[in-house]
Tab-separated table of C-alpha atoms and ligand atoms in Angstrom:
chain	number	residue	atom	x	y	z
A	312	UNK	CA	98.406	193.746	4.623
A	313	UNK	CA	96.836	192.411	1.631
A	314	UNK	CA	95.860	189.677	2.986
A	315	UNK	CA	94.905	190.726	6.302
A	316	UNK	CA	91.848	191.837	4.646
A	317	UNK	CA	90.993	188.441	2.975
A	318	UNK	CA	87.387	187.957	3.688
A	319	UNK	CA	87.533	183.989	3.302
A	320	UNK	CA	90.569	182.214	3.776
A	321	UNK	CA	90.928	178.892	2.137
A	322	UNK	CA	91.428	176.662	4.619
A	323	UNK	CA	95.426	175.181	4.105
A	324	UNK	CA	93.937	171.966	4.574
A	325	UNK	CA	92.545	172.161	0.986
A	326	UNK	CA	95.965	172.532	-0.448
A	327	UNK	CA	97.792	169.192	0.977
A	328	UNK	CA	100.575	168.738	-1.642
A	329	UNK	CA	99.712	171.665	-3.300
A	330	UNK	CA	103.042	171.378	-5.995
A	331	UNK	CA	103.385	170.226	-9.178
A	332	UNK	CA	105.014	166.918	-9.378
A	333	UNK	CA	103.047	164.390	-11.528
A	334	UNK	CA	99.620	164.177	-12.978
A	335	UNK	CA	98.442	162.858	-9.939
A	336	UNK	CA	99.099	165.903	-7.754
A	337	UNK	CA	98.002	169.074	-7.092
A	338	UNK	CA	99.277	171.831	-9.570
A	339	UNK	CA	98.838	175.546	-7.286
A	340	UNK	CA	99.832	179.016	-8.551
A	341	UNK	CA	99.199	182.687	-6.931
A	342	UNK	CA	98.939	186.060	-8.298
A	343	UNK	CA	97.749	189.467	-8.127
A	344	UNK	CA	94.029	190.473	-9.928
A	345	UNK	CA	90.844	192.171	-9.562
A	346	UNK	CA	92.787	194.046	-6.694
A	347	UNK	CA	93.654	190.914	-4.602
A	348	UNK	CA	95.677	187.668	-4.208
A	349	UNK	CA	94.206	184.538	-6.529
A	350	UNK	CA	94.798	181.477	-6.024
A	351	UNK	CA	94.665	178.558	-8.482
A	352	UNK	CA	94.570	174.960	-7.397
A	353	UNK	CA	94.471	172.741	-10.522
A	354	UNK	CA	93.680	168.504	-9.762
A	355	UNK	CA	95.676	165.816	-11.799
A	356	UNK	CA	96.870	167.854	-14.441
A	357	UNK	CA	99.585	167.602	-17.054
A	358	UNK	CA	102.296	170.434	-15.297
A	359	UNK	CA	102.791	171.829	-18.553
A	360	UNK	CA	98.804	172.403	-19.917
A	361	UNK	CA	98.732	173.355	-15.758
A	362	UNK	CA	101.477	175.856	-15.828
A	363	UNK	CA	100.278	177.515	-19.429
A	364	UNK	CA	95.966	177.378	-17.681
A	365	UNK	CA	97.419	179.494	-15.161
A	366	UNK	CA	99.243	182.303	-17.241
A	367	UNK	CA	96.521	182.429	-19.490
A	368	UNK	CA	94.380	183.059	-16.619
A	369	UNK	CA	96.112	185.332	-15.067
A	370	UNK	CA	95.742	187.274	-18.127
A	371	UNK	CA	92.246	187.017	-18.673
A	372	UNK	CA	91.778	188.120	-15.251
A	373	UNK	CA	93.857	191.081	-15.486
A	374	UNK	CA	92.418	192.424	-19.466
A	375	UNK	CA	88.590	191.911	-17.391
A	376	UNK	CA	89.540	194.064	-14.573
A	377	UNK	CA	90.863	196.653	-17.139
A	378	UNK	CA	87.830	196.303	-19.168
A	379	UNK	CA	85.327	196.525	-16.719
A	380	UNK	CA	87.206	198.861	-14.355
A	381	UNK	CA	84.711	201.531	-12.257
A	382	UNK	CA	87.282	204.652	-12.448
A	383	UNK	CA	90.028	203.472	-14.427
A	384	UNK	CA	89.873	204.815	-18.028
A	385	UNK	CA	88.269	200.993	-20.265
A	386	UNK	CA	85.067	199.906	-22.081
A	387	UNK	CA	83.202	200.563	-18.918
A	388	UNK	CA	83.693	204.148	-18.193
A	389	UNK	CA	83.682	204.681	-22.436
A	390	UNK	CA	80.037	202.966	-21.897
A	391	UNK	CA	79.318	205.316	-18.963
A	392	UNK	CA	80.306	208.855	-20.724
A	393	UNK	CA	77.586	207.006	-23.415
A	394	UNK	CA	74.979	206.245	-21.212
A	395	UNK	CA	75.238	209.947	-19.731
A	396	UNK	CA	74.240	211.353	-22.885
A	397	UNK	CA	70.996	209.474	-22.911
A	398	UNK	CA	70.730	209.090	-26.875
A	399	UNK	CA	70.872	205.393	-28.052
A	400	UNK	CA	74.153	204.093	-28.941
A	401	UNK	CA	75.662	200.290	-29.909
A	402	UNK	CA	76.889	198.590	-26.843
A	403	UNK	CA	80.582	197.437	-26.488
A	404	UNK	CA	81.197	193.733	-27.076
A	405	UNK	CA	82.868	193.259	-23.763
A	406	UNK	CA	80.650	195.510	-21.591
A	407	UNK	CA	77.185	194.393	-23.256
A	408	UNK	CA	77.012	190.991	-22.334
A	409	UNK	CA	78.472	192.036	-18.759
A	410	UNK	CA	75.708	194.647	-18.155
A	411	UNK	CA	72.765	192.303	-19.257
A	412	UNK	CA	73.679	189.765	-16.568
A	413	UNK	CA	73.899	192.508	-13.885
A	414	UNK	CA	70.638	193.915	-15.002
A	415	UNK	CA	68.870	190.402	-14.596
A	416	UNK	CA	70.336	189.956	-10.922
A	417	UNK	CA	69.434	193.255	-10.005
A	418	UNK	CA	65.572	192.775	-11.207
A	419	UNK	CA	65.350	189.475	-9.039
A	420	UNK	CA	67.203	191.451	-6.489
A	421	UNK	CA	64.579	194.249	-6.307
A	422	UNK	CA	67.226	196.680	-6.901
A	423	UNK	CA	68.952	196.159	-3.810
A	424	UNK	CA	72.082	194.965	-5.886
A	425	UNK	CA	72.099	198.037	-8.290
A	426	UNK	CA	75.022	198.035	-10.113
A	427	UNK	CA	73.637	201.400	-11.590
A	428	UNK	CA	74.927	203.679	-8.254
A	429	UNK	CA	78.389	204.570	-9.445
A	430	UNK	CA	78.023	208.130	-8.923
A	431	UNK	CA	76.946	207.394	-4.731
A	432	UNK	CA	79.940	205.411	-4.595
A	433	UNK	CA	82.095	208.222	-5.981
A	434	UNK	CA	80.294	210.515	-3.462
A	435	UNK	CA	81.255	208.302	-1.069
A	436	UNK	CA	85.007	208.026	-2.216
A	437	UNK	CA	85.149	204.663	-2.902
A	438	UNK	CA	86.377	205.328	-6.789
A	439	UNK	CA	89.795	205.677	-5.511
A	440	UNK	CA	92.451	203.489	-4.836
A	441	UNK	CA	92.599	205.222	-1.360
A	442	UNK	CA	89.822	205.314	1.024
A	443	UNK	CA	88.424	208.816	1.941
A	444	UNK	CA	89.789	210.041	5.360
A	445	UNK	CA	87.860	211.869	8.009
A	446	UNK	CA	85.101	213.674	5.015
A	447	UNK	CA	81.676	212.565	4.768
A	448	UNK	CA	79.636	213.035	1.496
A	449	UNK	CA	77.272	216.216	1.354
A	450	UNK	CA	73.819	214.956	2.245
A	451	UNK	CA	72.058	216.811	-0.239
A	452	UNK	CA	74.303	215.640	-2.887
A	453	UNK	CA	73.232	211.810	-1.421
A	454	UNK	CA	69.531	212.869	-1.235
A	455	UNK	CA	69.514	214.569	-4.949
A	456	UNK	CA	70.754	211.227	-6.131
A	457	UNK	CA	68.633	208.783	-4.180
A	458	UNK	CA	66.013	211.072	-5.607
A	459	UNK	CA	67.132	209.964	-9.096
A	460	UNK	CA	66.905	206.997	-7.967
A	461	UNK	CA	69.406	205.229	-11.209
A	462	UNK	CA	68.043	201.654	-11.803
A	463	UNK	CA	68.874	198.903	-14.293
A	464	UNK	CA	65.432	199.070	-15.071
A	465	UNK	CA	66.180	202.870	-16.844
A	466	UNK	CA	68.789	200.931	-19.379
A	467	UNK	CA	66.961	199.017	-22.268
A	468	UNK	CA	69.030	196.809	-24.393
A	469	UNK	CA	67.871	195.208	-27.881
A	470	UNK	CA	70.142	192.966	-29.699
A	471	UNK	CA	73.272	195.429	-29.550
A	472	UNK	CA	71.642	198.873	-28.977
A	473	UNK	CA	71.781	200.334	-25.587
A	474	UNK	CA	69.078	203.373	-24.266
A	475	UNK	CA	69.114	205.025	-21.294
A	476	UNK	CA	66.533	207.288	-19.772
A	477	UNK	CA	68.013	208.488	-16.239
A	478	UNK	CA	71.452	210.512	-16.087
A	479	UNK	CA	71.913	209.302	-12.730
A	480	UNK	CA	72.913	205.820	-14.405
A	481	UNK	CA	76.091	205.021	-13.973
A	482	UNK	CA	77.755	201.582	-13.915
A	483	UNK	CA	79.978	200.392	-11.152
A	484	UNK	CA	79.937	196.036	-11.658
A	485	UNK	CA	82.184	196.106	-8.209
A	486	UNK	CA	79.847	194.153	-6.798
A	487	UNK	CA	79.806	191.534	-9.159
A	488	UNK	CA	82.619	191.941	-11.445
A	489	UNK	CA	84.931	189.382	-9.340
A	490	UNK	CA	82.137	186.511	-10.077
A	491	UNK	CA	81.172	187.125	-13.624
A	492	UNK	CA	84.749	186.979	-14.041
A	493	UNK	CA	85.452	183.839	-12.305
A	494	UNK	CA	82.887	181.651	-14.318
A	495	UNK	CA	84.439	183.237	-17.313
A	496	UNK	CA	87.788	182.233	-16.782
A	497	UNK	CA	86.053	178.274	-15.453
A	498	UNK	CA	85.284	178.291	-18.592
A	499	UNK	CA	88.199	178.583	-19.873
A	500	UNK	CA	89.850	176.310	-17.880
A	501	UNK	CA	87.413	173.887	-18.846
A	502	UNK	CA	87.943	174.841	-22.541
A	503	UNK	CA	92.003	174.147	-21.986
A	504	UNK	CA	91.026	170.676	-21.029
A	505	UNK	CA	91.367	171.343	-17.112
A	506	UNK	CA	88.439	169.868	-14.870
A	507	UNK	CA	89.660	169.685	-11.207
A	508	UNK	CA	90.352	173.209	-10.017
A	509	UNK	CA	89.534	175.697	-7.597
A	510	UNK	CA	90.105	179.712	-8.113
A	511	UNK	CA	90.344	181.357	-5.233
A	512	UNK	CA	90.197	185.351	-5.614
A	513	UNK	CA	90.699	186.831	-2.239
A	514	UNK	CA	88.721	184.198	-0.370
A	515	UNK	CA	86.027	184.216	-3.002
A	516	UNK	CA	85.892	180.869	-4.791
A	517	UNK	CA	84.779	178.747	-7.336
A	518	UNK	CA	85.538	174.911	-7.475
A	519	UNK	CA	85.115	172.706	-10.237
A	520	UNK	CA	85.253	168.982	-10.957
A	521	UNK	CA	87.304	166.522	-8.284
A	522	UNK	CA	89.192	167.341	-5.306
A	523	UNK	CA	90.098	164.044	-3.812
A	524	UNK	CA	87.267	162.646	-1.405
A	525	UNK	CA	85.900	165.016	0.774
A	526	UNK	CA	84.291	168.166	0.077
A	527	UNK	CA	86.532	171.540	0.473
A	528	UNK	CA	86.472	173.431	3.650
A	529	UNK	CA	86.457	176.921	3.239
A	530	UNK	CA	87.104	179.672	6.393
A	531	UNK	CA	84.931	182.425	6.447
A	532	UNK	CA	86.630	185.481	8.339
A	533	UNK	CA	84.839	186.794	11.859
A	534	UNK	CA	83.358	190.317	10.845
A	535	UNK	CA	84.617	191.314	13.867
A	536	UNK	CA	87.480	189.458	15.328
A	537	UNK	CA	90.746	188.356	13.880
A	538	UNK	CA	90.649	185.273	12.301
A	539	UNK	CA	88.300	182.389	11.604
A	540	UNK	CA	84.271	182.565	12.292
A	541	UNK	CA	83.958	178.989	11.158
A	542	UNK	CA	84.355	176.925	8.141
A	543	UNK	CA	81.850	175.262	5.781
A	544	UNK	CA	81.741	172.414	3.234
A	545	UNK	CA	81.168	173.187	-0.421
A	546	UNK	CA	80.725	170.078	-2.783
A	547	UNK	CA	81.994	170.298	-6.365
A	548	UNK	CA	80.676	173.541	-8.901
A	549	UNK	CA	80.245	175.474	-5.870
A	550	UNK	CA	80.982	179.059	-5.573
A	551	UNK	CA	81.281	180.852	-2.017
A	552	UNK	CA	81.157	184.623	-2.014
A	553	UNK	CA	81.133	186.827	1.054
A	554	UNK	CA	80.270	190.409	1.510
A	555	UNK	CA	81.601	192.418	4.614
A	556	UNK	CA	81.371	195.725	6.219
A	557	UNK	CA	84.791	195.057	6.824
A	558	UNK	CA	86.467	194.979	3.406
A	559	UNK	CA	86.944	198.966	2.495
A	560	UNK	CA	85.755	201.131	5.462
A	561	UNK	CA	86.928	204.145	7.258
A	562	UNK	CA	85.861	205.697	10.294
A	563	UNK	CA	84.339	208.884	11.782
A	564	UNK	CA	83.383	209.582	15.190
A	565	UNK	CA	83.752	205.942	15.770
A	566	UNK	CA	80.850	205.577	12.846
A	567	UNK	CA	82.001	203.059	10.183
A	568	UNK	CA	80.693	203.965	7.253
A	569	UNK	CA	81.902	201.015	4.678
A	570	UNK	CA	81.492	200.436	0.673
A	571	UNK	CA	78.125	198.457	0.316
A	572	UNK	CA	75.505	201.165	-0.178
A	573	UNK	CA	71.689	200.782	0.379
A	574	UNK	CA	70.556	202.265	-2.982
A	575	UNK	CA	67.152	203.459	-0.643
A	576	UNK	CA	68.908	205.748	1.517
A	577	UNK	CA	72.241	206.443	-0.455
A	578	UNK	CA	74.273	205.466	3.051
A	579	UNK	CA	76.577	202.114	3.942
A	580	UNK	CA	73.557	199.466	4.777
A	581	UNK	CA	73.991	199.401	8.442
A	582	UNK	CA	72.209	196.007	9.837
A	583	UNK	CA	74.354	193.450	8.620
A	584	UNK	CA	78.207	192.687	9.015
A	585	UNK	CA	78.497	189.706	7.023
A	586	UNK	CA	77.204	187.470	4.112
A	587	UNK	CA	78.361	184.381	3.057
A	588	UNK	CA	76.217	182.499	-0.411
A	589	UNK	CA	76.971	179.422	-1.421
A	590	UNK	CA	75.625	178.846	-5.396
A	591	UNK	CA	76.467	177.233	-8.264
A	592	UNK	CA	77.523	180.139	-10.669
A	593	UNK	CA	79.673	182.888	-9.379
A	594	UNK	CA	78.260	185.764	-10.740
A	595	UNK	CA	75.298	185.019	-8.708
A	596	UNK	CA	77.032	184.316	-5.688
A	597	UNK	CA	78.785	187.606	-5.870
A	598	UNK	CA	75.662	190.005	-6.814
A	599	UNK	CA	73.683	187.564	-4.163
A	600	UNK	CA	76.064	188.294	-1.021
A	601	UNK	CA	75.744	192.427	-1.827
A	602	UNK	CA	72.040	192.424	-2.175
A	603	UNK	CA	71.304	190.004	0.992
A	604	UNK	CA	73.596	192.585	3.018
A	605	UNK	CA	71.575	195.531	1.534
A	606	UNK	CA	68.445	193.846	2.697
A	607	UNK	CA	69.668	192.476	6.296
A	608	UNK	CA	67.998	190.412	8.944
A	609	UNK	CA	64.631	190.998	8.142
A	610	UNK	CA	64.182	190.973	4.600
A	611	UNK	CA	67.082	188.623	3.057
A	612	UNK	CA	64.784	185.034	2.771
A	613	UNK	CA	62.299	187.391	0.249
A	614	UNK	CA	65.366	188.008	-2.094
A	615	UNK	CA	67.179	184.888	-1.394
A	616	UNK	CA	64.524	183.244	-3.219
A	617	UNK	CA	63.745	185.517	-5.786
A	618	UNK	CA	67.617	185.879	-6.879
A	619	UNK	CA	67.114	181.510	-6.378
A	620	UNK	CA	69.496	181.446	-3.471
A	621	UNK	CA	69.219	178.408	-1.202
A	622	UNK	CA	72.423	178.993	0.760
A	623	UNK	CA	73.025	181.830	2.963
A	624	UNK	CA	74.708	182.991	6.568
A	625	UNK	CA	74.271	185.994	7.331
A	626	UNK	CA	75.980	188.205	10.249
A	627	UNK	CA	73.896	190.729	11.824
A	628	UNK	CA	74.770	193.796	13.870
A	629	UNK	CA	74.179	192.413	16.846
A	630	UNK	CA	76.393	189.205	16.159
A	631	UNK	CA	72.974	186.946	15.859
A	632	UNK	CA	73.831	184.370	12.676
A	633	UNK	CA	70.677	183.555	10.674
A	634	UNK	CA	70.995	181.346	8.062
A	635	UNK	CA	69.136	178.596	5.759
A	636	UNK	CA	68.765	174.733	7.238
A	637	UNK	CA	71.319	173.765	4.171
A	638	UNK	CA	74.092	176.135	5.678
A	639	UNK	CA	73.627	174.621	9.057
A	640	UNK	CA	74.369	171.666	7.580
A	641	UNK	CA	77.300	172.840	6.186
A	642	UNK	CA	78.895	174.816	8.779
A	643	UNK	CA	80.995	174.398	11.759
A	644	UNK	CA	82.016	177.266	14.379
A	645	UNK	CA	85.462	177.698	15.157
A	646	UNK	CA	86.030	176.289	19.209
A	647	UNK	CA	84.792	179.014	21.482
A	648	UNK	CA	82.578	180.881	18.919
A	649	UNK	CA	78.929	179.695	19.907
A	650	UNK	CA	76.583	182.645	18.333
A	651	UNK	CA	73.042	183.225	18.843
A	652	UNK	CA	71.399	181.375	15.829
A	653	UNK	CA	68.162	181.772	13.627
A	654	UNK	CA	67.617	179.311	11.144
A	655	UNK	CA	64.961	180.009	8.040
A	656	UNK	CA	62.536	178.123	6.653
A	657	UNK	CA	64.035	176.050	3.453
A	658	UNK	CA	63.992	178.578	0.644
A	659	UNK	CA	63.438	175.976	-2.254
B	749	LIG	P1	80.832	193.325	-2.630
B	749	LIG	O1	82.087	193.340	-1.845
B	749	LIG	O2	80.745	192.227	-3.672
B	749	LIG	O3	79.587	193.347	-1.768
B	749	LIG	O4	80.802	194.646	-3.540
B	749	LIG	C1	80.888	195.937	-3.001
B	749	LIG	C2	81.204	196.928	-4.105
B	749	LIG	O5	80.086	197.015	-5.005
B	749	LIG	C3	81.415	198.342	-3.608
B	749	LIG	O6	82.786	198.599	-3.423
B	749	LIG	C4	80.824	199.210	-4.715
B	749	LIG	O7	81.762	199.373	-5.752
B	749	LIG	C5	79.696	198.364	-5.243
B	749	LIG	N1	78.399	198.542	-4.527
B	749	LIG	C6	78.159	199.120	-3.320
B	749	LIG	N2	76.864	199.013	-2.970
B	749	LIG	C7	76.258	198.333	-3.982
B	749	LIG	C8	74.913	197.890	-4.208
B	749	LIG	N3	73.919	198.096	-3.322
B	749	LIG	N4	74.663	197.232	-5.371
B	749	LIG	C9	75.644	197.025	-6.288
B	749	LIG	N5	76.916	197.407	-6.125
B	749	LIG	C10	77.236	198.045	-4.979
B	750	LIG	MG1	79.225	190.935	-4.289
């Protein structure tokens, strides 16, 4: 079921002798974080230092997701019940450094990624490990927070001290979380003496160093269909991050109404389906594919650039893909899928 819902699939292709016999070979490994399946591929590594990368890993990913959890009781909510009281206070050492990244992508984004809205997403049940069946949020409670209007731009942080001025402010880093975490834990791959690897957390992915000769082929899952829209190429230090309308949704009256929230109107963004980002750093990637779905088919080149985004596909509502000339390049349509397509200008 789990992996039913797998946005991207890694393409098996990419894992050809993925075991662990010789320094040679692929070393791959699979567990459970961040809420989904990861998988590690590590390239011509010692089995040992492989075997020991990947438990270490594993842990890293799973104190993170503790730590920056949007519900669950860790340094996140502690910063949150801080931030509501709107009196200065010293940031936490494993929040702080979290926060000021989100706060920069969601100034480039224009505040369409706002990692500031955790109180719409608990209106709109999404703080819960089950999704909200058959109730729809009260509109005025929507409107009074839209009204609010919470924005990175109300938190001010100097050297350790964190201020905020609007009690709407509340941090949910669900957007972005996944990403941050991933370059954190290349990092420390790289710091463990591992170079070749891919990290695949529930068909988001970031790939580092060599994978043989040919770039990796990644699937990107059909917003709408079962299965495969089409694969594309990433080189080396390349992440791939997709949003969907798909991932946590439920239904009324045969509206969808899904977890990626236009911070304008305090309801699901409802023009886009899909967005795939191709970037070097993760966190980027991740924060990138949110806002570009908040600001759909007629506004995503404008933020593309600003957030420095070169790389994009995105689905729209009607099924029309429009994407940059560098994902054409990249891409190939499963047999029998032949979309309408509009291509950008360049965005660099
Ligand atoms: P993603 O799948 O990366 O697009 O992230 C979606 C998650 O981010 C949601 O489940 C919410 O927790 C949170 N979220 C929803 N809308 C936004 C938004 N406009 N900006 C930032 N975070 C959001
Ligand atoms: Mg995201």
């Amino acid at each position: 079921m789990m992996l039913a819902r797998l946005p991207v699939i890694l393409l098996l292709a990419a894992f050809a002798g993925a075991c662990s016999n010789g320094n040679n070979s692929a070393y791959h490994d699979q567990f459970f974080a961040f809420g989904t399946l990861v998988d590690v591929t590590f390239y011509g590594t010692d089995p040992d230092l492989a075997a020991q990368a990947s438990e270490a890993i594993a842990n890293d990913f799973h104190t993170l997701h503790q730590e920056w959890h949007a519900w669950q009781p860790g340094q996140l909510t502690a910063t949150n019940a801080l931030l509501a009281q709107l009196e200065p206070f010293r940031g936490d050492p494993v929040v702080l450094p979290v926060i000021r990244e989100a706060n920069r992508l969601a100034r480039l984004s224009g505040d369409l990624f706002n990692p500031t809205i955790g109180k719409l997403v608990t209106l709109w049940g999404f703080h819960d490990n089950a999704l909200p069946v058959g109730t729809l949020p009260d509109r005025q409670a929507i409107a009074a927070l839209v009204a609010q209007a919470p924005s990175a731009k109300d938190v001010v942080i100097r050297d350790d001290m964190v201020s905020n001025s609007n009690p709407a402010v509340q941090y949910d880093l669900g957007a972005f979380a996944k990403g941050y975490a991933i370059d954190r834990i290349m990092e420390r791959l790289r710091s463990l003496g591992i170079e070749n690897a891919i990290v695949n957390a529930g068909g988001d992915l970031r790939a580092i160093g060599r994978h043989g000769n040919r770039p990796w082929r990644v699937g990107i899952r059909h917003p709408r269909q079962k299965g495969i829209l089409a694969s594309i190429e990433i080189e080396t230090d390349a992440s791939i991050f997709t949003s969907g309308d798909y991932e946590r949704h439920f239904e009324i009256d045969g509206t969808r109404y899904h977890h990626i929230i236009d911070p304008r109107s305090g309801y699901p963004a409802d023009t886009a389906t899909s967005v795939t980002v191709i970037h070097g750093n993760a966190a980027t990637a991740d924060a990138a594919a949110t806002a570009l779905f908040v600001a759909g088919p007629g506004h995503w080149t404008g933020v593309a650039r600003s957030m420095g985004v070169e790389l994009v596909m995105l689905v729209d509502t009607s099924g029309v893909i429009h994407m940059t000339p560098g994902m054409q390049q990249r891409i190939r349509f499963e047999p029998g899928i032949s979309p309408e397509l509009r291509i950008s200008e360049p965005l660099s």
